[in-house]
Coordinates of C-alpha atoms and ligand atoms in Angstrom, one line a residue:
X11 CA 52.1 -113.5 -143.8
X12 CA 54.2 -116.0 -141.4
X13 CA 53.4 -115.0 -137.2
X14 CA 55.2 -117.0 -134.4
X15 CA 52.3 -118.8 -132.0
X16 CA 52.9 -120.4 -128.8
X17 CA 51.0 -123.5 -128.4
X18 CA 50.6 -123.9 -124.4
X19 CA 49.2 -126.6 -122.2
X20 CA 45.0 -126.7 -122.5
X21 CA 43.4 -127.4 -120.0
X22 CA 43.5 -131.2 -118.6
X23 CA 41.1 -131.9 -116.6
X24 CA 41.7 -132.3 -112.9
X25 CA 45.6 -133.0 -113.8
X26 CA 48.0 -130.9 -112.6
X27 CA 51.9 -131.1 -112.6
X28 CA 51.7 -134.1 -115.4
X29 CA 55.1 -135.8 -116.7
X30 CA 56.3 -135.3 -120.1
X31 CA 57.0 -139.0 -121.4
X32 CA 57.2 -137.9 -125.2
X33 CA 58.6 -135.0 -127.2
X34 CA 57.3 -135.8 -130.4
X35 CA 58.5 -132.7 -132.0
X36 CA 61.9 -131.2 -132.9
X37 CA 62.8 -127.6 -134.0
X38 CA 62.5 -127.7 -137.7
X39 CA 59.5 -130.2 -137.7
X40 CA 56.8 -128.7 -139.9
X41 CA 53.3 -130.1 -138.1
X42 CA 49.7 -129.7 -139.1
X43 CA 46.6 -128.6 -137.1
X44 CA 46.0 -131.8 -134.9
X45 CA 49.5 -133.5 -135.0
X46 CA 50.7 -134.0 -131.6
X47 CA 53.3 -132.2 -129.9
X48 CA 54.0 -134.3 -126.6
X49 CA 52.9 -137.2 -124.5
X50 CA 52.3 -136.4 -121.1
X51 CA 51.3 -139.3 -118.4
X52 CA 49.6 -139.4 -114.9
X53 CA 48.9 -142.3 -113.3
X54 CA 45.6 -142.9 -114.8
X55 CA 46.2 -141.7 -118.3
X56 CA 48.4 -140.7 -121.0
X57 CA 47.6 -138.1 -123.5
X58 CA 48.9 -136.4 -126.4
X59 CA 48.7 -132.5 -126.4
X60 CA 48.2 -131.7 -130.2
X61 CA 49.2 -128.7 -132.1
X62 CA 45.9 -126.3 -132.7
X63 CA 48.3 -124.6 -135.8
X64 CA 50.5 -125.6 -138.4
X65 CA 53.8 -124.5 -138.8
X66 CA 57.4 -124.6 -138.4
X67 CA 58.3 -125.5 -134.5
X68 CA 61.0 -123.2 -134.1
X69 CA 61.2 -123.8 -130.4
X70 CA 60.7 -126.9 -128.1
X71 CA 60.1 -125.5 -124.8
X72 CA 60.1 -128.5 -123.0
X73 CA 61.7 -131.4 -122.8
X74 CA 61.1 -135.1 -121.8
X75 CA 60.5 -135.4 -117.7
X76 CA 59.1 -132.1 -117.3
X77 CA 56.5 -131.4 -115.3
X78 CA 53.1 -129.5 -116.9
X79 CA 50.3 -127.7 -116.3
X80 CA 47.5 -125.9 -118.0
X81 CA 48.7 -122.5 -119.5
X82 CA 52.2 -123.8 -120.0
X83 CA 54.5 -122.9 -123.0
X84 CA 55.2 -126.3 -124.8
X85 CA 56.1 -124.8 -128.6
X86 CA 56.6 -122.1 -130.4
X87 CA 55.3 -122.5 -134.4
X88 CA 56.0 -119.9 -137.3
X89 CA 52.1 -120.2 -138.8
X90 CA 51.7 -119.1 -142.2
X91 CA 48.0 -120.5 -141.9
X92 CA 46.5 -117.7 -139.5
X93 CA 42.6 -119.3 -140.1
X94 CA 43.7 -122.9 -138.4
X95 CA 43.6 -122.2 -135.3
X96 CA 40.6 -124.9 -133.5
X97 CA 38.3 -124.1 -131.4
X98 CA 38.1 -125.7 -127.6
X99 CA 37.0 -129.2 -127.9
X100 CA 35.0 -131.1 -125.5
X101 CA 37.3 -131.9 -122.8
X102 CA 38.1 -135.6 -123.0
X103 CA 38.3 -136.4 -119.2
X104 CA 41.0 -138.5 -118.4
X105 CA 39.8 -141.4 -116.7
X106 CA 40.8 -144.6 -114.7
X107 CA 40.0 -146.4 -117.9
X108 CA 41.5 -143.6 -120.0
X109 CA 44.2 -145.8 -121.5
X110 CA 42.0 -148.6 -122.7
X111 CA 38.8 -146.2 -123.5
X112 CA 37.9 -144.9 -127.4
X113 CA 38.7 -141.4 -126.6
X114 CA 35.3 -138.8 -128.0
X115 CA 36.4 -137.2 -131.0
X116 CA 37.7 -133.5 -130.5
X117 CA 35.4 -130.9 -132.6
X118 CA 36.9 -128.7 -135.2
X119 CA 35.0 -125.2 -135.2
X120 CA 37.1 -122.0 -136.2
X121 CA 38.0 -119.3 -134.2
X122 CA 39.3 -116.0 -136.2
X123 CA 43.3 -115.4 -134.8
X124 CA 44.3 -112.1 -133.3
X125 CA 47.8 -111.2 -135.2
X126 CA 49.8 -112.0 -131.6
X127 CA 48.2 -115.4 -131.4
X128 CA 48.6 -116.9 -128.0
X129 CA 47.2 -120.9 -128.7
X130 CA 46.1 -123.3 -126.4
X131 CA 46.3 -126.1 -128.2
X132 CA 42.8 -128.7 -128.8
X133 CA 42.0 -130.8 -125.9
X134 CA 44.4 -133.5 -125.4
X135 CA 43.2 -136.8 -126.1
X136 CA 44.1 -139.8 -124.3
X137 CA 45.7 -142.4 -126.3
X138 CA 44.7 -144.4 -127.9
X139 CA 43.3 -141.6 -130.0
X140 CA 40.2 -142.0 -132.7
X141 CA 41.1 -144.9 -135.2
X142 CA 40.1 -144.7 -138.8
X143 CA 38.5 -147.9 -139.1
X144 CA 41.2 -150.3 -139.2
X145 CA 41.0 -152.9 -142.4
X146 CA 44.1 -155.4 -142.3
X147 CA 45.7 -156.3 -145.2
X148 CA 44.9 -159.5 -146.7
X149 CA 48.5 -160.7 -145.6
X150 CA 49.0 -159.4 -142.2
X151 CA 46.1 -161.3 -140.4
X152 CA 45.9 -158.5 -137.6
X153 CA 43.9 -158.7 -135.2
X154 CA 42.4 -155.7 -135.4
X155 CA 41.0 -154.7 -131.3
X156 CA 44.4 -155.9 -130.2
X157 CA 46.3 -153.6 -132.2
X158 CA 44.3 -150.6 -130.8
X159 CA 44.8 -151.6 -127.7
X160 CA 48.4 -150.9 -129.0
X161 CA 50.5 -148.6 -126.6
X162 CA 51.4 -146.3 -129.2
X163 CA 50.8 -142.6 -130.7
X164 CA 48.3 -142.3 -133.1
X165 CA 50.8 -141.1 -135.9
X166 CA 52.8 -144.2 -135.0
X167 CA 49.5 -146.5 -135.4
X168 CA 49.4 -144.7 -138.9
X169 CA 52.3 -145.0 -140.0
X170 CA 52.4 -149.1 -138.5
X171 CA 49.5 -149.2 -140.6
X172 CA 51.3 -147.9 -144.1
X173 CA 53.6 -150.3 -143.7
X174 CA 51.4 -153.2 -142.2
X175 CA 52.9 -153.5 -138.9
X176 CA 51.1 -155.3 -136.3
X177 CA 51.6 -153.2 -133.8
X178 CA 50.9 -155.9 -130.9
X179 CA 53.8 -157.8 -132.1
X180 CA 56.2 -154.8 -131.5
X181 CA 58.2 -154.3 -128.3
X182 CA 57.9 -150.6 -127.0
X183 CA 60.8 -149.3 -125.6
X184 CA 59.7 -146.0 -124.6
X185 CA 58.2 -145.1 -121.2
X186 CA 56.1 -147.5 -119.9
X187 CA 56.7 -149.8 -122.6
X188 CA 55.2 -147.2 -125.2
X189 CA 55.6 -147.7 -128.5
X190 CA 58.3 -145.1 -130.2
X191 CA 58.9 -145.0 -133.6
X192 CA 62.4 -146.8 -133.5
X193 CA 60.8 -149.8 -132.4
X194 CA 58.5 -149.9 -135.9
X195 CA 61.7 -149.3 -137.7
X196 CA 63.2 -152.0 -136.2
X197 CA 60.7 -154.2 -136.1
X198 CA 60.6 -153.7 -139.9
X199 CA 64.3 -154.0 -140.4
X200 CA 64.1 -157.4 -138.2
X201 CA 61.7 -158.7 -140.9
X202 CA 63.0 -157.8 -143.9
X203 CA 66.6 -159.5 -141.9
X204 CA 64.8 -163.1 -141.8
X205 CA 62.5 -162.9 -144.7
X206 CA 59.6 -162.2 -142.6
X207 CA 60.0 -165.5 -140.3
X208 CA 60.8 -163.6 -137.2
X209 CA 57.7 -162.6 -135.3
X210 CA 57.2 -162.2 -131.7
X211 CA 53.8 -164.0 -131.8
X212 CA 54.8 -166.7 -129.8
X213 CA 55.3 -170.3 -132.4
X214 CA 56.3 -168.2 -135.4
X215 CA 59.1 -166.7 -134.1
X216 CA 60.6 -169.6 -133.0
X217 CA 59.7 -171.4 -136.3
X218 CA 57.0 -173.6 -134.4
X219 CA 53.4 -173.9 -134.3
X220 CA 51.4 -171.5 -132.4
X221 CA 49.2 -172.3 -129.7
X222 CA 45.7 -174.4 -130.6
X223 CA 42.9 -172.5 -129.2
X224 CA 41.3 -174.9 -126.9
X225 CA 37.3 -175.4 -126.0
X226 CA 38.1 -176.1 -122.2
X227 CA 34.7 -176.6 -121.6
X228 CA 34.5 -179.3 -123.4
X229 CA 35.8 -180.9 -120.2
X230 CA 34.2 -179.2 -117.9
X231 CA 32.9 -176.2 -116.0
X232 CA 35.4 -172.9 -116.8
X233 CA 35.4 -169.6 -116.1
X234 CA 37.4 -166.8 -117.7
X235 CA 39.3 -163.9 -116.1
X236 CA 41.1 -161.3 -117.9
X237 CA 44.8 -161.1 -117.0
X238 CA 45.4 -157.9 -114.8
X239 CA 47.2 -154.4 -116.9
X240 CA 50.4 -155.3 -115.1
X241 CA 50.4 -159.4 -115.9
X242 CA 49.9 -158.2 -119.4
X243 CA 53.0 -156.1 -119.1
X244 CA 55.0 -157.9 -117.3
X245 CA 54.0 -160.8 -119.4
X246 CA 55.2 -159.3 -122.1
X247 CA 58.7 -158.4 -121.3
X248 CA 59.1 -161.5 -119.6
X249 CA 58.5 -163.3 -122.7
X250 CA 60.7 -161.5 -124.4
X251 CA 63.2 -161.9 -122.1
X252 CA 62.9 -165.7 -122.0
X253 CA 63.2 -166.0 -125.7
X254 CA 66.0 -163.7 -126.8
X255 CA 68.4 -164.1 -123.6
X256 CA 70.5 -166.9 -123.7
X257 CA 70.0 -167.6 -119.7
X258 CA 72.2 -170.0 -117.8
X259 CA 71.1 -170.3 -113.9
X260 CA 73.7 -171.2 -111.2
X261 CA 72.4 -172.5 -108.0
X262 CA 74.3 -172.3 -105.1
X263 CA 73.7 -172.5 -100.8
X264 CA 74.9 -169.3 -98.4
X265 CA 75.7 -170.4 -95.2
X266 CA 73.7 -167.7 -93.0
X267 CA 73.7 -169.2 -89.9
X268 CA 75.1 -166.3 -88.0
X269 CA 73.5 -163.6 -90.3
X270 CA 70.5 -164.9 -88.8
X271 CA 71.5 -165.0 -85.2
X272 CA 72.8 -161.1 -85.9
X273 CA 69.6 -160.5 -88.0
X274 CA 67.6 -162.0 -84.7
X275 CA 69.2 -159.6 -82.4
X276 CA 69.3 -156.3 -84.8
X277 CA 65.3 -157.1 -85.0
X278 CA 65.5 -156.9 -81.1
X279 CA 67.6 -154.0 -80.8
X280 CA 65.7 -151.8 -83.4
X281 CA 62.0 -153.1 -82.3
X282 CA 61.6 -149.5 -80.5
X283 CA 62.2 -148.0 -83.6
X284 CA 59.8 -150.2 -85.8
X285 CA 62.4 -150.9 -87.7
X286 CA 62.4 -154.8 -89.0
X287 CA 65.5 -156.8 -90.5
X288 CA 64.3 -159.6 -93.3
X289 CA 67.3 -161.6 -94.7
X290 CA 66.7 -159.6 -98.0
X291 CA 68.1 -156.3 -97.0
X292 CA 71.4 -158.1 -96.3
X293 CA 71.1 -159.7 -99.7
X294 CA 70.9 -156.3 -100.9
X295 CA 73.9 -154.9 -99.6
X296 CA 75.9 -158.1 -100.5
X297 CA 74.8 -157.4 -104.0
X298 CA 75.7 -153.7 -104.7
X299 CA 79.0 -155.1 -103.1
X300 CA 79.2 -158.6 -105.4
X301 CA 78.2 -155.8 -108.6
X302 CA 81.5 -153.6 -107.1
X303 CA 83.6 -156.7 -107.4
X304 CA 82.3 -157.9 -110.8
X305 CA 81.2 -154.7 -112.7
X306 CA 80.0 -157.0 -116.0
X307 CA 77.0 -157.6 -113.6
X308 CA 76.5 -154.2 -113.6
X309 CA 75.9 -153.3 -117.5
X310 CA 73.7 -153.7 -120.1
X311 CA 74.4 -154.1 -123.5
X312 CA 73.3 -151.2 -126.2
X313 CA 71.3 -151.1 -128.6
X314 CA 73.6 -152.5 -130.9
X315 CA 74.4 -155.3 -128.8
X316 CA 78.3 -154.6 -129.5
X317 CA 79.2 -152.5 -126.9
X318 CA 78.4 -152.9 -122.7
X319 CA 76.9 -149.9 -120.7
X320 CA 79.4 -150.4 -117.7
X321 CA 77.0 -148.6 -114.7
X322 CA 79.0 -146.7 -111.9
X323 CA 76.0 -147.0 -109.7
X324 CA 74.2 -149.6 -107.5
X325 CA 70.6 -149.8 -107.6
X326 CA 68.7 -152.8 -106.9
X327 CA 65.2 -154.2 -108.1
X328 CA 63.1 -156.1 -105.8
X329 CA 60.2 -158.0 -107.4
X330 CA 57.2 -157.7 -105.2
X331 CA 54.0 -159.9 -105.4
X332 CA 50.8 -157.9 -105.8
X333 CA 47.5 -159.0 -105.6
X334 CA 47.4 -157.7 -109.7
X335 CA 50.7 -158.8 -110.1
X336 CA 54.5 -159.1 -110.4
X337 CA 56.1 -154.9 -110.2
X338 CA 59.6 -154.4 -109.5
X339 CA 60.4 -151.2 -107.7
X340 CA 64.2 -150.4 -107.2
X341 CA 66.1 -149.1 -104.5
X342 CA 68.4 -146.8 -105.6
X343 CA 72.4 -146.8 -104.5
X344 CA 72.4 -149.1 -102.4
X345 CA 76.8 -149.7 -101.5
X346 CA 75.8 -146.2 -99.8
X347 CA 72.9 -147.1 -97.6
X348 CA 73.3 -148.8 -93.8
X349 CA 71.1 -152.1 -93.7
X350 CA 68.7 -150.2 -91.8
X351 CA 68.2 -147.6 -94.5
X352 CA 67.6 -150.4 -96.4
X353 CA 65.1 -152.1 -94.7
X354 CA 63.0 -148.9 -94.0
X355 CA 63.3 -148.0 -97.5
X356 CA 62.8 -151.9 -98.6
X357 CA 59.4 -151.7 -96.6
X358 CA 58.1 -148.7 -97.4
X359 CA 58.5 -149.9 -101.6
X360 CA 56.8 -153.2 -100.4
X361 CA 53.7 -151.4 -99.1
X362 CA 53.2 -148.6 -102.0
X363 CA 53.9 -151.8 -104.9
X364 CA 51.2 -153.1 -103.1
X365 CA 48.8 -149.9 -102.4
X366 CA 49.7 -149.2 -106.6
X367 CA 51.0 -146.3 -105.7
X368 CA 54.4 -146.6 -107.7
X369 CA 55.5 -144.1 -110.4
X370 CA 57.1 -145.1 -113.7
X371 CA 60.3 -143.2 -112.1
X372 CA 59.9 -145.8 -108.9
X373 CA 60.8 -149.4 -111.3
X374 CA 63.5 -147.5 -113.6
X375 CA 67.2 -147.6 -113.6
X376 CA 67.6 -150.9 -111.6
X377 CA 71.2 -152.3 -112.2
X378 CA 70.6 -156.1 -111.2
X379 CA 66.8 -157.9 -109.6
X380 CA 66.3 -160.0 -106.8
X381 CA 63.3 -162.1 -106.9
X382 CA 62.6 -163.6 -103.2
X383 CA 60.3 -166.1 -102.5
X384 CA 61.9 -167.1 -99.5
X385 CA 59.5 -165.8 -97.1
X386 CA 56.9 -168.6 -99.3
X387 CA 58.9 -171.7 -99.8
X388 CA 60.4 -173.7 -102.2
X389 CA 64.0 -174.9 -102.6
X390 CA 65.2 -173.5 -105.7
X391 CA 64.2 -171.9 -108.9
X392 CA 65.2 -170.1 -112.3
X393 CA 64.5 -166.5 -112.7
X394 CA 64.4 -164.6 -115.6
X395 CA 66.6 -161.8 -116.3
X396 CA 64.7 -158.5 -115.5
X397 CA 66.3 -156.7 -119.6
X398 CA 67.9 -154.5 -119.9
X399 CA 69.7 -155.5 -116.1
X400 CA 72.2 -158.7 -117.5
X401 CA 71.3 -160.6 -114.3
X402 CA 68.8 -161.4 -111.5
X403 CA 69.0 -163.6 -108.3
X404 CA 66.7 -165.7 -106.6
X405 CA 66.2 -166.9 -103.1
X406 CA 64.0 -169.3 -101.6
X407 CA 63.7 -170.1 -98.3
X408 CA 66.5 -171.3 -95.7
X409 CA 66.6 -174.2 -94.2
X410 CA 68.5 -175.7 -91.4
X411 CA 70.6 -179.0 -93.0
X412 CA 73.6 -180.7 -92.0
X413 CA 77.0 -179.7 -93.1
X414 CA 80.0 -181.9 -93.2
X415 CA 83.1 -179.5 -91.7
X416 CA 85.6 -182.1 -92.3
X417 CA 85.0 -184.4 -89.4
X418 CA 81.4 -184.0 -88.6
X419 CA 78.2 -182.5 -89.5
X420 CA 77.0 -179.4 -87.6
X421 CA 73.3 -178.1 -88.4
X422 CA 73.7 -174.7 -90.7
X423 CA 70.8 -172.3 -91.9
X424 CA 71.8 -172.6 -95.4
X425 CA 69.5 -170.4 -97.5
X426 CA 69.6 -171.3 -101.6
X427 CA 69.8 -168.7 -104.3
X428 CA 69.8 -168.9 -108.2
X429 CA 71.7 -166.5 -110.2
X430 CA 70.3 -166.5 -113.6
X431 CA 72.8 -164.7 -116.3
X432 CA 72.4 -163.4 -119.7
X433 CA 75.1 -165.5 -121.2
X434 CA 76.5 -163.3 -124.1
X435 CA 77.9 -160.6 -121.2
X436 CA 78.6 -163.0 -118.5
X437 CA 80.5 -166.5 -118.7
X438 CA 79.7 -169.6 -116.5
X439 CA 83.1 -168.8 -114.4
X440 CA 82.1 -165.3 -114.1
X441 CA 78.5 -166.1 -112.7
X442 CA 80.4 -168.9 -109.9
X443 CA 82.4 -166.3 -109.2
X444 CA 79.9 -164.1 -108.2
X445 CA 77.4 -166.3 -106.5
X446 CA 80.3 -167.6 -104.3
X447 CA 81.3 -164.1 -103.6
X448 CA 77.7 -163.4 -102.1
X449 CA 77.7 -166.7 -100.3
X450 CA 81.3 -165.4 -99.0
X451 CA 80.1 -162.5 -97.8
X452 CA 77.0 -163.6 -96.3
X453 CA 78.1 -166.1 -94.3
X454 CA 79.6 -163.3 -92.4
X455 CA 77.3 -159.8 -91.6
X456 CA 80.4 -158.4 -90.9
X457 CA 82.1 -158.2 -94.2
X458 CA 78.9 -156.2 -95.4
X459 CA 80.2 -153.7 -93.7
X460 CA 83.8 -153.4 -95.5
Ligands
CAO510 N1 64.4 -168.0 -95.9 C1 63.6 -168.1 -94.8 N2 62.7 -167.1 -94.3 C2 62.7 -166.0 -95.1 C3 63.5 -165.8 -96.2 C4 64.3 -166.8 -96.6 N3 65.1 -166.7 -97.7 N4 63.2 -164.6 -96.7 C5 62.3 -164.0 -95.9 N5 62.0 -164.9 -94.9 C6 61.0 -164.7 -93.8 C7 61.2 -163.3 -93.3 O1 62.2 -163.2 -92.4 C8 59.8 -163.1 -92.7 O2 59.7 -163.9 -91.5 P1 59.5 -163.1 -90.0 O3 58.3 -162.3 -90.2 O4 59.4 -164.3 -89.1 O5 60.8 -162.4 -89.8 C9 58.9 -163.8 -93.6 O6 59.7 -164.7 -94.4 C10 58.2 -162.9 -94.6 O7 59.1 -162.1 -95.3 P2 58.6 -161.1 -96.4 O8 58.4 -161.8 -97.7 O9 57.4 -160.3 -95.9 O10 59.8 -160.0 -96.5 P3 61.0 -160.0 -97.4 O11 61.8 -158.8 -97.0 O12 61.8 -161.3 -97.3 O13 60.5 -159.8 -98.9 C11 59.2 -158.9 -100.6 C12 59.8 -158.6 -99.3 C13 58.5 -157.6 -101.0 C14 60.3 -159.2 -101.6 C15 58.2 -160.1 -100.6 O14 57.2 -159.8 -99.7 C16 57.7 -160.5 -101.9 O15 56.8 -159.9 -102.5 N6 58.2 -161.6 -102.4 C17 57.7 -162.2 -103.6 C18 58.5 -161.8 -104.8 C19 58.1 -162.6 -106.1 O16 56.9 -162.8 -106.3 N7 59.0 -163.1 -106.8 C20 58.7 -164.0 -107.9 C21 59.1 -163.3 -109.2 S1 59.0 -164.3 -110.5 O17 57.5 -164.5 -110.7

């Protein structure tokens, strides 16, 4: 006989309040004992919340972005199998490490159902979950402890492994670049398009050779560091990014000669208030302005890539050196902030990037980057679009040089920047339009006000 169980949150260890990132159930779904029901994420860990019956989910109680906590209702099943209810594993404390640990496998005891089951479902487990012992098929040449270090599910590494997907060579798209089944699909679909040439591994995707593996000690004394959780990340987005973007970057020179006089004296004037003007905040507001003027600056293309996302809003991403590397918080609407909102608000993203006390939520939803290395040096240089933003600028550091006004040279603070485009939304005019519009209005502080 068929009962309806609600499967609630079990307990999670000393995380309360945690973020949905996943629904991996939808009413209809049938599920077994074990399958998961939802990925939830804290800053430490993620962790899939598994169902302790099987059944029909005839209600998703939650949805993605929700906040959880022990006891709360994420499912209701119809169970026709009354006995599968498990027992309480061993809690599987998430941990700093948790993402990159073996999780301990959950134990399976029985305990008898009461006809008005109230579930808690099995200990989560923090991905990646227990592997079956992963054998690669003779033609996939997977390594195998890279592809459980895979951001994925589980159920996805299963079903990657049915069809012999390497799993490191897939893009996530999901939160925090997880791996969602869409991307295995397409990943698939890409290969069967190109006859299995198109790989992401670096040389075979482009039809070259890969990499040699090199013996540097063969010329003298080395020493090897493993690249940081966020240069792995961002390394792999910015690779893709550099390979599948046709980029064109247009340099160009802003006059800011009396932006920096007025920055100068704003700096002055707010100094009681601790409130502290860098060029970049200007920057800022001439870009949500720049993105007003020329809205294909402010899309993305979908999925498809046949159809722009035109954005009605203004939020900018600042990339911020860390000591573990490159993150890219965003400021959000900027066209309706003062300059000194911005600089407060710039500030304050500066400091948590670099205390790593960001959330996911923090680096989401940017509509256009700006990468500044003007406060380091350098003259110019090419940034890469920050996907799936169609553009990014880049400044480096101002310089006083002389400028010819048409019957002598007068000394001008002339700071460059480098506006790197994806060139299938915007054309060459289209990105000298823009970057003169932003030397335009910077040359002036008052025009970033109209
Ligand atoms: N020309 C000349 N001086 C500049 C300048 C420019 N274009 N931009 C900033 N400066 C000056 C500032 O005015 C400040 O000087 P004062 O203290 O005398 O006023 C100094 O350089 C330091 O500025 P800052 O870098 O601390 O502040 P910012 O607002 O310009 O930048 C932030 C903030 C977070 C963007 C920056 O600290 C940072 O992390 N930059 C690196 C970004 C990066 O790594 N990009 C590369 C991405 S690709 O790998």
């Amino acid at each position: 006989m068929s009962e309806m169980v609600e499967i609630k949150v079990p307990d999670i260890g000393d995380f309360d309040e945690v973020e949905i990132i996943e629904v991996l159930v939808a009413v209809g779904d049938v599920v077994a004992v074990e399958d998961s029901l939802i990925t939830v994420e804290t800053d430490k860990a993620t962790m899939e919340i598994p169902s302790s019956h099987s059944g029909t989910v005839k209600e998703v109680k939650v949805k993605v972005g929700d906040t959880v906590s022990k006891g709360d209702l994420v499912v209701v099943l119809e169970s026709s199998a009354a006995t599968d209810v498990k027992e309480q594993a061993p809690a599987a404390t998430p941990a700093e490490t948790a993402k990159e640990e073996a999780p301990k496998p959950a134990a399976e005891s029985a305990k008898a159902p009461t006809p008005t089951a109230v579930a808690e479902a099995p200990k989560p487990t923090p991905s990646p979950a227990p592997e079956v012992e992963y054998k690669p098929s003779p033609t996939a040449n997977i390594n195998p402890d890279r592809f459980k270090s895979a951001h994925a599910s589980p159920a996805l590494r299963k079903f990657a492994r049915e069809l012999g997907v390497d799993l490191t060579k897939v893009n996530g798209t999901g939160r925090n670049s997880r791996i969602v089944k869409e991307d295995i699909q397409s990943f698939v679909k890409q290969v069967m398009e190109t006859g299995g040439r198109s790989n992401a591994a670096g040389g075979t995707a482009l039809g070259v050779e890969p990499m040699p593996e090199i013996d540097f000690s063969k010329f003298g004394e080395v020493e090897t560091k493993p690249l940081s959780k966020i240069n792995k990340l961002t390394g792999k987005f910015l690779h893709r990014n550099w390979v599948t973007i046709p980029h064109v970057t247009q340099f160009d020179e802003a006059d800011i000669t009396s932006l920096e006089a007025f920055r100068k004296q704003s700096n002055k004037d707010y100094e009681k208030e601790g409130v502290k003007f860098t060029l970049l905040s200007f920057i800022m507001k001439a870009m949500a302005a720049g993105l007003k003027k020329y809205p294909r600056f402010n899309s993305s293309l979908d999925a498809s890539g046949e159809n722009l996302i035109m954005k009605n809003y203004f939020h900018i991403g600042i990339a911020v050196d860390t000591p573990d590397g490159l993150v890219v918080p965003v400021v959000r609407d900027v066209d309706k902030k003062s300059i000194v909102d911005i600089s407060i608000e710039l500030r304050e993203i500066s400091i948590k990037a670099r205390e790593k006390k960001l959330m996911p939520s923090d680096m989401q939803g940017g509509c256009m980057s700006i990468s500044s290395l003007g406060g380091i040096g350098g003259t110019k240089f090419t940034p890469i679009v920050n996907a799936p933003e169609v553009a990014i600028m880049g400044v480096s550091k101002a310089e006083i040089k002389p400028v010819w006004n048409g019957s002598e040279f007068e000394p001008k603070l002339m700071c460059p920047l480098s506006l790197s485009y994806d060139h299938r939304v915007v054309d060459g005019a289209e990105g000298a339009r823009f970057i003169t519009y932003i030397g335009h209005l910077l040359a002036d502080a008052r025009r970033l006000l109209l």
